[in-house]
PDB file of C-alpha atoms in Angstrom:
ATOM      1  CA  MET F   4     242.041 173.007 129.812  1.00  0.00           C
ATOM      2  CA  GLU F   5     242.125 174.111 133.449  1.00  0.00           C
ATOM      3  CA  TYR F   6     244.709 171.378 134.097  1.00  0.00           C
ATOM      4  CA  LEU F   7     247.101 172.827 131.508  1.00  0.00           C
ATOM      5  CA  ASP F   8     246.290 176.416 132.380  1.00  0.00           C
ATOM      6  CA  ARG F   9     247.375 175.897 135.987  1.00  0.00           C
ATOM      7  CA  ARG F  10     250.687 174.421 134.967  1.00  0.00           C
ATOM      8  CA  GLN F  11     251.360 177.015 132.305  1.00  0.00           C
ATOM      9  CA  ALA F  12     250.577 179.747 134.821  1.00  0.00           C
ATOM     10  CA  ARG F  13     253.278 178.342 137.110  1.00  0.00           C
ATOM     11  CA  ILE F  14     255.728 178.280 134.195  1.00  0.00           C
ATOM     12  CA  GLU F  15     254.829 181.879 133.379  1.00  0.00           C
ATOM     13  CA  ASP F  16     255.355 182.917 136.994  1.00  0.00           C
ATOM     14  CA  ARG F  17     258.774 181.262 137.051  1.00  0.00           C
ATOM     15  CA  LEU F  18     259.794 182.928 133.799  1.00  0.00           C
ATOM     16  CA  GLU F  19     258.761 186.314 135.116  1.00  0.00           C
ATOM     17  CA  SER F  20     260.624 185.844 138.399  1.00  0.00           C
ATOM     18  CA  VAL F  21     263.808 184.848 136.539  1.00  0.00           C
ATOM     19  CA  LEU F  22     263.619 187.760 134.111  1.00  0.00           C
ATOM     20  CA  ASP F  23     262.759 190.279 136.815  1.00  0.00           C
ATOM     21  CA  GLY F  24     266.234 189.730 138.228  1.00  0.00           C
ATOM     22  CA  VAL F  25     268.069 190.571 134.995  1.00  0.00           C
ATOM     23  CA  GLU F  26     270.374 193.599 135.095  1.00  0.00           C
ATOM     24  CA  PRO F  27     270.740 196.265 133.775  1.00  0.00           C
ATOM     25  CA  ALA F  28     267.188 197.519 133.324  1.00  0.00           C
ATOM     26  CA  GLU F  29     267.612 197.967 129.552  1.00  0.00           C
ATOM     27  CA  LEU F  30     268.533 194.306 129.134  1.00  0.00           C
ATOM     28  CA  ARG F  31     265.676 193.302 131.431  1.00  0.00           C
ATOM     29  CA  GLU F  32     263.211 195.166 129.199  1.00  0.00           C
ATOM     30  CA  GLN F  33     264.561 193.440 126.102  1.00  0.00           C
ATOM     31  CA  VAL F  34     264.556 189.878 127.455  1.00  0.00           C
ATOM     32  CA  ARG F  35     261.063 190.375 128.830  1.00  0.00           C
ATOM     33  CA  HIS F  36     259.922 191.632 125.424  1.00  0.00           C
ATOM     34  CA  VAL F  37     261.246 188.448 123.849  1.00  0.00           C
ATOM     35  CA  ALA F  38     260.261 185.821 126.405  1.00  0.00           C
ATOM     36  CA  LEU F  39     256.933 187.128 127.695  1.00  0.00           C
ATOM     37  CA  SER F  40     255.257 187.981 124.372  1.00  0.00           C
ATOM     38  CA  ASP F  41     252.508 185.385 124.378  1.00  0.00           C
ATOM     39  CA  GLY F  42     254.446 182.246 123.420  1.00  0.00           C
ATOM     40  CA  LYS F  43     252.795 178.851 123.140  1.00  0.00           C
ATOM     41  CA  ARG F  44     255.048 177.423 125.921  1.00  0.00           C
ATOM     42  CA  VAL F  45     254.950 173.995 124.285  1.00  0.00           C
ATOM     43  CA  ARG F  46     258.461 172.931 125.301  1.00  0.00           C
ATOM     44  CA  PRO F  47     258.255 173.906 128.992  1.00  0.00           C
ATOM     45  CA  THR F  48     254.812 172.318 129.203  1.00  0.00           C
ATOM     46  CA  VAL F  49     256.348 169.074 127.904  1.00  0.00           C
ATOM     47  CA  THR F  50     258.983 169.308 130.645  1.00  0.00           C
ATOM     48  CA  VAL F  51     256.349 169.662 133.350  1.00  0.00           C
ATOM     49  CA  LEU F  52     254.038 166.956 131.936  1.00  0.00           C
ATOM     50  CA  VAL F  53     256.833 164.400 131.598  1.00  0.00           C
ATOM     51  CA  CYS F  54     257.884 165.041 135.192  1.00  0.00           C
ATOM     52  CA  GLU F  55     254.297 164.575 136.361  1.00  0.00           C
ATOM     53  CA  ALA F  56     253.802 161.464 134.227  1.00  0.00           C
ATOM     54  CA  LEU F  57     256.665 159.911 136.207  1.00  0.00           C
ATOM     55  CA  ASP F  58     255.119 160.919 139.551  1.00  0.00           C
ATOM     56  CA  GLY F  59     257.529 163.814 139.962  1.00  0.00           C
ATOM     57  CA  ASP F  60     256.719 167.123 141.629  1.00  0.00           C
ATOM     58  CA  VAL F  61     255.951 170.014 139.261  1.00  0.00           C
ATOM     59  CA  GLU F  62     258.013 172.308 141.496  1.00  0.00           C
ATOM     60  CA  ASP F  63     261.091 170.222 140.737  1.00  0.00           C
ATOM     61  CA  ALA F  64     260.602 170.750 136.994  1.00  0.00           C
ATOM     62  CA  LEU F  65     259.861 174.490 136.894  1.00  0.00           C
ATOM     63  CA  ASP F  66     263.464 175.703 136.686  1.00  0.00           C
ATOM     64  CA  PHE F  67     264.160 173.295 133.835  1.00  0.00           C
ATOM     65  CA  ALA F  68     260.908 174.255 132.130  1.00  0.00           C
ATOM     66  CA  ALA F  69     261.722 177.956 132.336  1.00  0.00           C
ATOM     67  CA  GLY F  70     265.258 177.301 131.167  1.00  0.00           C
ATOM     68  CA  VAL F  71     264.284 175.390 128.055  1.00  0.00           C
ATOM     69  CA  GLU F  72     261.821 178.147 127.113  1.00  0.00           C
ATOM     70  CA  LEU F  73     264.560 180.756 127.471  1.00  0.00           C
ATOM     71  CA  VAL F  74     266.857 178.736 125.207  1.00  0.00           C
ATOM     72  CA  HIS F  75     264.072 178.477 122.645  1.00  0.00           C
ATOM     73  CA  ASN F  76     263.409 182.214 122.764  1.00  0.00           C
ATOM     74  CA  ALA F  77     267.102 183.007 122.410  1.00  0.00           C
ATOM     75  CA  SER F  78     267.176 180.957 119.206  1.00  0.00           C
ATOM     76  CA  LEU F  79     264.098 182.762 117.876  1.00  0.00           C
ATOM     77  CA  VAL F  80     265.806 186.143 118.258  1.00  0.00           C
ATOM     78  CA  ILE F  81     268.577 184.946 115.940  1.00  0.00           C
ATOM     79  CA  ASP F  82     266.110 183.290 113.551  1.00  0.00           C
ATOM     80  CA  ASP F  83     264.251 186.572 113.145  1.00  0.00           C
ATOM     81  CA  ILE F  84     267.470 188.441 112.386  1.00  0.00           C
ATOM     82  CA  ILE F  85     268.500 185.877 109.768  1.00  0.00           C
ATOM     83  CA  ASP F  86     265.033 185.801 108.220  1.00  0.00           C
ATOM     84  CA  GLU F  87     264.553 189.580 108.502  1.00  0.00           C
ATOM     85  CA  SER F  88     261.185 188.830 110.105  1.00  0.00           C
ATOM     86  CA  GLU F  89     259.765 191.967 111.682  1.00  0.00           C
ATOM     87  CA  LEU F  90     257.021 190.158 113.596  1.00  0.00           C
ATOM     88  CA  ARG F  91     257.114 187.408 116.205  1.00  0.00           C
ATOM     89  CA  ARG F  92     253.866 186.258 117.855  1.00  0.00           C
ATOM     90  CA  GLY F  93     252.109 189.324 116.511  1.00  0.00           C
ATOM     91  CA  THR F  94     254.657 191.627 118.240  1.00  0.00           C
ATOM     92  CA  ALA F  95     257.716 193.402 116.888  1.00  0.00           C
ATOM     93  CA  ALA F  96     260.678 191.031 116.686  1.00  0.00           C
ATOM     94  CA  ALA F  97     263.540 191.971 119.023  1.00  0.00           C
ATOM     95  CA  TRP F  98     265.785 193.305 116.246  1.00  0.00           C
ATOM     96  CA  SER F  99     262.900 195.335 114.839  1.00  0.00           C
ATOM     97  CA  ALA F 100     262.082 196.824 118.240  1.00  0.00           C
ATOM     98  CA  TYR F 101     265.619 197.459 119.542  1.00  0.00           C
ATOM     99  CA  GLY F 102     268.111 197.003 116.691  1.00  0.00           C
ATOM    100  CA  HIS F 103     270.433 194.152 115.765  1.00  0.00           C
ATOM    101  CA  GLY F 104     273.058 194.691 118.465  1.00  0.00           C
ATOM    102  CA  PRO F 105     270.666 194.843 121.420  1.00  0.00           C
ATOM    103  CA  ALA F 106     268.735 191.867 120.028  1.00  0.00           C
ATOM    104  CA  ILE F 107     271.891 189.724 119.915  1.00  0.00           C
ATOM    105  CA  ILE F 108     272.760 190.804 123.456  1.00  0.00           C
ATOM    106  CA  ALA F 109     269.225 189.894 124.562  1.00  0.00           C
ATOM    107  CA  SER F 110     269.679 186.444 123.008  1.00  0.00           C
ATOM    108  CA  ASP F 111     272.938 186.010 124.940  1.00  0.00           C
ATOM    109  CA  GLY F 112     271.216 187.198 128.109  1.00  0.00           C
ATOM    110  CA  LEU F 113     268.451 184.631 127.728  1.00  0.00           C
ATOM    111  CA  LEU F 114     270.999 181.842 127.294  1.00  0.00           C
ATOM    112  CA  GLY F 115     272.911 182.963 130.352  1.00  0.00           C
ATOM    113  CA  GLU F 116     269.792 182.935 132.515  1.00  0.00           C
ATOM    114  CA  ALA F 117     268.824 179.528 131.114  1.00  0.00           C
ATOM    115  CA  PHE F 118     272.122 177.842 131.889  1.00  0.00           C
ATOM    116  CA  ALA F 119     272.078 179.264 135.401  1.00  0.00           C
ATOM    117  CA  LEU F 120     268.858 177.280 135.886  1.00  0.00           C
ATOM    118  CA  PHE F 121     270.437 174.041 134.610  1.00  0.00           C
ATOM    119  CA  SER F 122     273.801 174.408 136.321  1.00  0.00           C
ATOM    120  CA  ALA F 123     272.954 172.522 139.524  1.00  0.00           C
ATOM    121  CA  ASP F 124     272.248 169.252 137.676  1.00  0.00           C
ATOM    122  CA  GLU F 125     274.894 167.543 135.565  1.00  0.00           C
ATOM    123  CA  ARG F 126     272.389 165.481 133.564  1.00  0.00           C
ATOM    124  CA  ALA F 127     270.344 168.566 132.769  1.00  0.00           C
ATOM    125  CA  MET F 128     273.428 170.438 131.587  1.00  0.00           C
ATOM    126  CA  GLN F 129     274.387 167.522 129.349  1.00  0.00           C
ATOM    127  CA  ALA F 130     270.920 167.217 127.827  1.00  0.00           C
ATOM    128  CA  VAL F 131     270.686 170.922 127.008  1.00  0.00           C
ATOM    129  CA  SER F 132     274.277 171.200 125.818  1.00  0.00           C
ATOM    130  CA  GLU F 133     273.762 168.344 123.370  1.00  0.00           C
ATOM    131  CA  ALA F 134     270.576 169.984 122.131  1.00  0.00           C
ATOM    132  CA  MET F 135     272.366 173.300 121.634  1.00  0.00           C
ATOM    133  CA  VAL F 136     275.089 171.640 119.557  1.00  0.00           C
ATOM    134  CA  LEU F 137     272.482 170.012 117.319  1.00  0.00           C
ATOM    135  CA  LEU F 138     270.473 173.217 117.097  1.00  0.00           C
ATOM    136  CA  GLY F 139     273.572 175.112 115.981  1.00  0.00           C
ATOM    137  CA  GLU F 140     274.357 172.446 113.408  1.00  0.00           C
ATOM    138  CA  GLY F 141     270.793 172.651 112.150  1.00  0.00           C
ATOM    139  CA  GLU F 142     270.967 176.428 111.765  1.00  0.00           C
ATOM    140  CA  ALA F 143     274.270 176.156 109.912  1.00  0.00           C
ATOM    141  CA  THR F 144     272.922 173.406 107.667  1.00  0.00           C
ATOM    142  CA  GLU F 145     269.932 175.543 106.780  1.00  0.00           C
ATOM    143  CA  LEU F 146     272.167 178.405 105.703  1.00  0.00           C
ATOM    144  CA  VAL F 147     275.205 176.809 104.052  1.00  0.00           C
ATOM    145  CA  ALA F 148     274.633 173.089 103.453  1.00  0.00           C
ATOM    146  CA  ARG F 149     271.050 173.221 102.363  1.00  0.00           C
ATOM    147  CA  PRO F 150     269.071 169.967 102.149  1.00  0.00           C
ATOM    148  CA  VAL F 151     268.182 168.919  98.638  1.00  0.00           C
ATOM    149  CA  ASP F 152     265.794 166.035  99.312  1.00  0.00           C
ATOM    150  CA  GLU F 153     263.376 164.721 101.911  1.00  0.00           C
ATOM    151  CA  ALA F 154     265.942 162.623 103.783  1.00  0.00           C
ATOM    152  CA  GLU F 155     268.246 165.608 104.255  1.00  0.00           C
ATOM    153  CA  TYR F 156     265.300 167.771 105.263  1.00  0.00           C
ATOM    154  CA  MET F 157     264.332 165.253 107.964  1.00  0.00           C
ATOM    155  CA  GLU F 158     267.851 165.347 109.383  1.00  0.00           C
ATOM    156  CA  LEU F 159     267.704 169.143 109.426  1.00  0.00           C
ATOM    157  CA  ALA F 160     264.321 169.153 111.170  1.00  0.00           C
ATOM    158  CA  ALA F 161     265.567 166.697 113.806  1.00  0.00           C
ATOM    159  CA  ARG F 162     268.428 169.069 114.625  1.00  0.00           C
ATOM    160  CA  LYS F 163     266.770 172.434 114.212  1.00  0.00           C
ATOM    161  CA  THR F 164     263.508 171.652 116.030  1.00  0.00           C
ATOM    162  CA  GLY F 165     263.524 168.077 117.285  1.00  0.00           C
ATOM    163  CA  ALA F 166     266.625 168.443 119.448  1.00  0.00           C
ATOM    164  CA  LEU F 167     265.208 171.088 121.772  1.00  0.00           C
ATOM    165  CA  PHE F 168     261.885 169.231 122.066  1.00  0.00           C
ATOM    166  CA  ARG F 169     263.909 166.153 123.010  1.00  0.00           C
ATOM    167  CA  ALA F 170     265.797 168.106 125.644  1.00  0.00           C
ATOM    168  CA  ALA F 171     262.516 169.468 127.058  1.00  0.00           C
ATOM    169  CA  ALA F 172     261.187 165.958 127.643  1.00  0.00           C
ATOM    170  CA  GLU F 173     264.485 164.625 128.924  1.00  0.00           C
ATOM    171  CA  LEU F 174     264.636 167.473 131.434  1.00  0.00           C
ATOM    172  CA  GLY F 175     261.206 166.515 132.756  1.00  0.00           C
ATOM    173  CA  ALA F 176     262.325 162.916 133.220  1.00  0.00           C
ATOM    174  CA  ILE F 177     265.555 164.058 134.854  1.00  0.00           C
ATOM    175  CA  ALA F 178     263.570 166.272 137.247  1.00  0.00           C
ATOM    176  CA  ALA F 179     261.618 163.145 138.229  1.00  0.00           C
ATOM    177  CA  ASP F 180     264.917 161.266 138.771  1.00  0.00           C
ATOM    178  CA  ALA F 181     264.086 158.737 136.051  1.00  0.00           C
ATOM    179  CA  ASP F 182     266.480 156.042 134.835  1.00  0.00           C
ATOM    180  CA  GLY F 183     268.399 156.374 131.568  1.00  0.00           C
ATOM    181  CA  TYR F 184     266.025 154.204 129.521  1.00  0.00           C
ATOM    182  CA  THR F 185     263.021 156.293 130.539  1.00  0.00           C
ATOM    183  CA  VAL F 186     264.839 159.552 129.810  1.00  0.00           C
ATOM    184  CA  GLU F 187     265.717 158.231 126.350  1.00  0.00           C
ATOM    185  CA  ALA F 188     262.198 156.984 125.615  1.00  0.00           C
ATOM    186  CA  PHE F 189     260.611 160.324 126.450  1.00  0.00           C
ATOM    187  CA  GLY F 190     263.342 161.993 124.403  1.00  0.00           C
ATOM    188  CA  ARG F 191     262.435 159.908 121.348  1.00  0.00           C
ATOM    189  CA  TYR F 192     258.777 160.811 121.791  1.00  0.00           C
ATOM    190  CA  ALA F 193     259.479 164.532 121.972  1.00  0.00           C
ATOM    191  CA  GLU F 194     261.939 164.579 119.077  1.00  0.00           C
ATOM    192  CA  ARG F 195     259.287 163.120 116.773  1.00  0.00           C
ATOM    193  CA  VAL F 196     256.761 165.642 118.096  1.00  0.00           C
ATOM    194  CA  GLY F 197     259.252 168.405 117.310  1.00  0.00           C
ATOM    195  CA  VAL F 198     259.821 167.188 113.773  1.00  0.00           C
ATOM    196  CA  ALA F 199     256.073 166.937 113.183  1.00  0.00           C
ATOM    197  CA  PHE F 200     255.740 170.463 114.629  1.00  0.00           C
ATOM    198  CA  GLN F 201     258.353 171.762 112.153  1.00  0.00           C
ATOM    199  CA  MET F 202     256.698 170.038 109.222  1.00  0.00           C
ATOM    200  CA  ARG F 203     253.352 171.558 110.125  1.00  0.00           C
ATOM    201  CA  ASP F 204     255.087 174.952 110.479  1.00  0.00           C
ATOM    202  CA  ASP F 205     256.344 174.616 106.920  1.00  0.00           C
ATOM    203  CA  VAL F 206     252.875 173.837 105.650  1.00  0.00           C
ATOM    204  CA  LEU F 207     251.385 176.792 107.515  1.00  0.00           C
ATOM    205  CA  ASP F 208     254.051 179.102 106.099  1.00  0.00           C
ATOM    206  CA  ALA F 209     252.958 178.048 102.630  1.00  0.00           C
ATOM    207  CA  THR F 210     249.191 178.116 103.197  1.00  0.00           C
ATOM    208  CA  ALA F 211     248.140 180.195 106.253  1.00  0.00           C
ATOM    209  CA  ASP F 212     247.145 183.834 106.579  1.00  0.00           C
ATOM    210  CA  SER F 213     249.817 185.964 108.298  1.00  0.00           C
ATOM    211  CA  ASP F 214     247.285 187.639 110.626  1.00  0.00           C
ATOM    212  CA  GLN F 215     246.100 184.236 111.811  1.00  0.00           C
ATOM    213  CA  LEU F 216     249.630 182.919 112.199  1.00  0.00           C
ATOM    214  CA  GLY F 217     250.980 185.979 114.037  1.00  0.00           C
ATOM    215  CA  LYS F 218     254.056 186.289 111.802  1.00  0.00           C
ATOM    216  CA  PRO F 219     254.756 186.829 108.106  1.00  0.00           C
ATOM    217  CA  THR F 220     254.002 183.890 105.821  1.00  0.00           C
ATOM    218  CA  GLY F 221     255.545 182.907 102.503  1.00  0.00           C
ATOM    219  CA  HIS F 222     259.043 183.467 103.922  1.00  0.00           C
ATOM    220  CA  ASP F 223     260.284 180.009 103.001  1.00  0.00           C
ATOM    221  CA  ALA F 224     259.473 180.474  99.327  1.00  0.00           C
ATOM    222  CA  ALA F 225     260.539 184.133  99.204  1.00  0.00           C
ATOM    223  CA  MET F 226     263.948 183.417 100.767  1.00  0.00           C
ATOM    224  CA  ASP F 227     264.395 180.006  99.175  1.00  0.00           C
ATOM    225  CA  ARG F 228     264.476 178.404 102.628  1.00  0.00           C
ATOM    226  CA  PRO F 229     264.564 174.604 102.882  1.00  0.00           C
ATOM    227  CA  SER F 230     261.033 173.898 104.072  1.00  0.00           C
ATOM    228  CA  LEU F 231     259.501 170.503 103.422  1.00  0.00           C
ATOM    229  CA  VAL F 232     257.273 172.000 100.752  1.00  0.00           C
ATOM    230  CA  GLU F 233     260.167 173.815  99.050  1.00  0.00           C
ATOM    231  CA  VAL F 234     262.734 170.992  99.203  1.00  0.00           C
ATOM    232  CA  THR F 235     260.443 168.256  97.908  1.00  0.00           C
ATOM    233  CA  ASP F 236     257.696 167.969  95.330  1.00  0.00           C
ATOM    234  CA  LEU F 237     255.155 167.266  98.054  1.00  0.00           C
ATOM    235  CA  THR F 238     251.923 169.202  98.103  1.00  0.00           C
ATOM    236  CA  PRO F 239     250.922 170.772 101.444  1.00  0.00           C
ATOM    237  CA  ALA F 240     248.447 167.911 101.924  1.00  0.00           C
ATOM    238  CA  GLU F 241     251.148 165.307 101.302  1.00  0.00           C
ATOM    239  CA  ALA F 242     253.522 167.150 103.636  1.00  0.00           C
ATOM    240  CA  ASN F 243     250.824 166.995 106.294  1.00  0.00           C
ATOM    241  CA  GLU F 244     250.666 163.226 105.779  1.00  0.00           C
ATOM    242  CA  ARG F 245     254.393 163.024 106.497  1.00  0.00           C
ATOM    243  CA  ALA F 246     253.838 165.046 109.667  1.00  0.00           C
ATOM    244  CA  HIS F 247     251.123 162.589 110.732  1.00  0.00           C
ATOM    245  CA  GLU F 248     253.632 159.735 110.321  1.00  0.00           C
ATOM    246  CA  GLU F 249     255.971 161.500 112.712  1.00  0.00           C
ATOM    247  CA  SER F 250     253.104 161.983 115.149  1.00  0.00           C
ATOM    248  CA  GLU F 251     252.416 158.248 115.063  1.00  0.00           C
ATOM    249  CA  ALA F 252     256.088 157.502 115.725  1.00  0.00           C
ATOM    250  CA  ALA F 253     255.945 159.824 118.741  1.00  0.00           C
ATOM    251  CA  LEU F 254     252.931 157.972 120.116  1.00  0.00           C
ATOM    252  CA  GLU F 255     254.707 154.639 119.685  1.00  0.00           C
ATOM    253  CA  ALA F 256     257.690 155.923 121.659  1.00  0.00           C
ATOM    254  CA  LEU F 257     255.366 157.168 124.392  1.00  0.00           C
ATOM    255  CA  GLU F 258     253.711 153.762 124.659  1.00  0.00           C
ATOM    256  CA  SER F 259     257.124 152.184 125.338  1.00  0.00           C
ATOM    257  CA  VAL F 260     257.447 154.136 128.596  1.00  0.00           C
ATOM    258  CA  ASP F 261     256.678 152.341 131.838  1.00  0.00           C
ATOM    259  CA  ALA F 262     254.432 155.037 133.284  1.00  0.00           C
ATOM    260  CA  ALA F 263     250.943 154.809 134.730  1.00  0.00           C
ATOM    261  CA  ASP F 264     248.096 156.222 132.686  1.00  0.00           C
ATOM    262  CA  SER F 265     247.447 159.720 133.991  1.00  0.00           C
ATOM    263  CA  ALA F 266     246.229 163.152 132.966  1.00  0.00           C
ATOM    264  CA  ALA F 267     249.816 164.073 132.150  1.00  0.00           C
ATOM    265  CA  MET F 268     250.242 161.094 129.810  1.00  0.00           C
ATOM    266  CA  ALA F 269     246.908 161.872 128.188  1.00  0.00           C
ATOM    267  CA  TYR F 270     248.015 165.429 127.457  1.00  0.00           C
ATOM    268  CA  LEU F 271     251.319 164.201 126.035  1.00  0.00           C
ATOM    269  CA  ARG F 272     249.378 161.953 123.670  1.00  0.00           C
ATOM    270  CA  ASP F 273     247.081 164.853 122.789  1.00  0.00           C
ATOM    271  CA  LEU F 274     250.099 167.037 122.000  1.00  0.00           C
ATOM    272  CA  ALA F 275     251.467 164.527 119.494  1.00  0.00           C
ATOM    273  CA  GLU F 276     248.121 164.591 117.722  1.00  0.00           C
ATOM    274  CA  PHE F 277     247.572 168.356 117.998  1.00  0.00           C
ATOM    275  CA  VAL F 278     250.864 169.546 116.476  1.00  0.00           C
ATOM    276  CA  VAL F 279     249.839 168.217 113.064  1.00  0.00           C
ATOM    277  CA  VAL F 280     246.423 169.900 112.969  1.00  0.00           C
ATOM    278  CA  ARG F 281     247.199 173.256 114.634  1.00  0.00           C
ATOM    279  CA  GLU F 282     246.488 176.468 112.735  1.00  0.00           C
ATOM    280  CA  GLN F 283     249.047 178.674 114.527  1.00  0.00           C
TER     281      GLN F 283
END
């Protein structure tokens, strides 16, 4: 774990340095509350690992890694408002701590800081912009064009969660100056990881203890949200099997990449396997 800890510490340092420059002080407090509240940092870690797997320098990936985490956190602020979730990662959600208006402004502030980090690279801007479009479509689909079967749920999951995972991996490949095929292959890997992650999230919402999870559970059922368990007749165990299938698809995509076996590649494989067995 020391390998990952060192990289995540560098990501954390970069996030803090970006957020320390936010003005005014009130907004700085709010964005720090959102972005520095003990997140898993899965997406930025993917960015760094993909860059390393392609013999890139971690330093070249840190801005992109921080940026993709800020985009993710901005989306969580809005998710919590929509879901009326008072907790996020065991801490008061932004709207619960500061009110709806300041929370929305904090979300906008996070996005602004993120895109400043991507702005110097055209390919990075394109990758994140495409992910943001899909993420927005996924959020809208969840609210107004709700999936009614497994196929529609899978499309929703690919947009709502898979798209930003895809962007995280593509950004790592872009930081390593990879060719288009390699960027796409890592993107396919990460999208399937993201979908598996979302499916496992749905199962945990239906089965886990809220104290263990760090946020309220049972929200999907209570609010009639289109989780895999709610949309289909699958049991949690069967839903987990579907998540494992996505994990296997991610591993297949990873094997198609022309990259030397390395610690970074090993951790990317481990991630695809871990997201379907995690308890938080």
